[in-house]
PDB file of C-alpha atoms in Angstrom:
ATOM      1  CA  LEU A   1     188.393  81.838 107.145  1.00 88.00           C
ATOM      2  CA  MET A   2     188.172  78.316 108.500  1.00 95.00           C
ATOM      3  CA  GLU A   3     191.094  76.905 110.470  1.00 96.00           C
ATOM      4  CA  ALA A   4     192.284  73.472 111.578  1.00 97.00           C
ATOM      5  CA  GLU A   5     195.359  72.319 113.479  1.00 97.00           C
ATOM      6  CA  ILE A   6     197.018  68.914 113.531  1.00 95.00           C
ATOM      7  CA  ARG A   7     199.526  68.037 116.270  1.00 96.00           C
ATOM      8  CA  ILE A   8     201.477  64.827 115.981  1.00 93.00           C
ATOM      9  CA  LYS A   9     204.138  63.516 118.353  1.00 93.00           C
ATOM     10  CA  VAL A  10     207.034  61.900 116.535  1.00 89.00           C
ATOM     11  CA  GLN A  11     210.498  60.646 117.431  1.00 88.00           C
ATOM     12  CA  LYS A  12     212.325  63.049 115.094  1.00 88.00           C
ATOM     13  CA  PRO A  13     210.064  66.078 114.664  1.00 91.00           C
ATOM     14  CA  GLU A  14     212.609  68.132 112.693  1.00 92.00           C
ATOM     15  CA  ASN A  15     212.930  65.412 110.032  1.00 88.00           C
ATOM     16  CA  PHE A  16     209.172  64.978 109.849  1.00 87.00           C
ATOM     17  CA  CYS A  17     208.638  68.729 109.580  1.00 88.00           C
ATOM     18  CA  ASN A  18     211.232  69.068 106.805  1.00 87.00           C
ATOM     19  CA  ALA A  19     209.557  66.273 104.855  1.00 85.00           C
ATOM     20  CA  LEU A  20     206.184  68.044 105.013  1.00 84.00           C
ATOM     21  CA  LYS A  21     207.351  71.599 104.320  1.00 77.00           C
ATOM     22  CA  PRO A  22     207.705  71.141 100.539  1.00 67.00           C
ATOM     23  CA  GLU A  23     203.952  70.516 100.497  1.00 65.00           C
ATOM     24  CA  ASN A  24     203.240  74.084 101.680  1.00 63.00           C
ATOM     25  CA  ARG A  25     200.911  75.861  99.319  1.00 65.00           C
ATOM     26  CA  GLU A  26     198.928  79.014  98.843  1.00 69.00           C
ATOM     27  CA  GLY A  27     195.593  79.599  97.179  1.00 80.00           C
ATOM     28  CA  ARG A  28     192.338  78.420  98.713  1.00 87.00           C
ATOM     29  CA  VAL A  29     194.366  76.963 101.596  1.00 91.00           C
ATOM     30  CA  THR A  30     197.420  78.317 103.367  1.00 90.00           C
ATOM     31  CA  ASP A  31     199.412  76.183 105.740  1.00 90.00           C
ATOM     32  CA  ASP A  32     202.169  76.424 108.292  1.00 92.00           C
ATOM     33  CA  VAL A  33     204.286  73.468 109.426  1.00 93.00           C
ATOM     34  CA  LYS A  34     206.509  73.863 112.490  1.00 94.00           C
ATOM     35  CA  VAL A  35     208.133  71.956 115.353  1.00 96.00           C
ATOM     36  CA  GLU A  36     206.997  72.467 118.943  1.00 96.00           C
ATOM     37  CA  ASN A  37     208.895  70.358 121.496  1.00 93.00           C
ATOM     38  CA  ASP A  38     208.504  66.718 120.381  1.00 92.00           C
ATOM     39  CA  SER A  39     205.600  67.436 118.014  1.00 95.00           C
ATOM     40  CA  VAL A  40     204.961  68.665 114.504  1.00 94.00           C
ATOM     41  CA  VAL A  41     202.182  71.254 114.339  1.00 96.00           C
ATOM     42  CA  ILE A  42     200.350  71.828 111.062  1.00 95.00           C
ATOM     43  CA  THR A  43     197.990  74.803 110.860  1.00 95.00           C
ATOM     44  CA  LEU A  44     195.649  75.049 107.901  1.00 94.00           C
ATOM     45  CA  LYS A  45     193.536  78.071 106.962  1.00 94.00           C
ATOM     46  CA  ALA A  46     190.994  77.781 104.166  1.00 94.00           C
ATOM     47  CA  LYS A  47     188.498  80.017 102.440  1.00 91.00           C
ATOM     48  CA  ASP A  48     185.861  77.272 102.406  1.00 94.00           C
ATOM     49  CA  LEU A  49     185.050  73.884 103.934  1.00 96.00           C
ATOM     50  CA  PRO A  50     185.750  71.713 100.843  1.00 95.00           C
ATOM     51  CA  ALA A  51     189.245  73.222 100.560  1.00 93.00           C
ATOM     52  CA  LEU A  52     189.930  72.664 104.267  1.00 95.00           C
ATOM     53  CA  LYS A  53     188.721  69.063 104.062  1.00 96.00           C
ATOM     54  CA  ALA A  54     190.902  68.357 101.015  1.00 93.00           C
ATOM     55  CA  ALA A  55     193.979  69.818 102.737  1.00 92.00           C
ATOM     56  CA  LEU A  56     193.309  67.834 105.920  1.00 94.00           C
ATOM     57  CA  ASN A  57     192.951  64.620 103.920  1.00 95.00           C
ATOM     58  CA  SER A  58     196.212  65.323 102.072  1.00 92.00           C
ATOM     59  CA  TYR A  59     198.165  65.998 105.253  1.00 92.00           C
ATOM     60  CA  ILE A  60     196.717  62.940 106.985  1.00 93.00           C
ATOM     61  CA  SER A  61     197.851  60.800 104.026  1.00 92.00           C
ATOM     62  CA  TRP A  62     201.341  62.341 104.085  1.00 89.00           C
ATOM     63  CA  ILE A  63     201.578  61.824 107.851  1.00 89.00           C
ATOM     64  CA  GLU A  64     200.612  58.164 107.507  1.00 90.00           C
ATOM     65  CA  MET A  65     203.174  57.707 104.733  1.00 88.00           C
ATOM     66  CA  GLY A  66     205.857  59.394 106.834  1.00 82.00           C
ATOM     67  CA  ARG A  67     205.074  57.188 109.815  1.00 82.00           C
ATOM     68  CA  LYS A  68     205.070  54.043 107.695  1.00 82.00           C
ATOM     69  CA  PHE A  69     208.226  54.670 105.677  1.00 78.00           C
ATOM     70  CA  GLY A  70     210.052  56.878 108.178  1.00 70.00           C
ATOM     71  CA  GLY A  71     210.157  54.243 110.894  1.00 64.00           C
ATOM     72  CA  GLU A  72     207.665  55.983 113.187  1.00 64.00           C
ATOM     73  CA  LYS A  73     205.227  53.955 115.262  1.00 60.00           C
TER      74      LYS A  73
END
C-alpha cells in the first residue's frame, strides 16, 4: 500500500474535520480524518499511485474550499 498524510493547522479544527469526514471512502483508497491539537490530520492509503494522487487532489481542493468559505486564512 502507498500512504500519504496531510496536516493542516486551522483555527477551528473540529469544524474543519467534521466538514471533511463525510468525504471518507473505501475502495482503492481508504482515509482517516482526525484532529490533533490545532491541526486536522488526513491519512490516505491507496492500492496504487493514480488512486493516491486522485485522493490527494480531492482533499487539497476540499481544504482550499473550506479555507475560502469557512473564514480560514
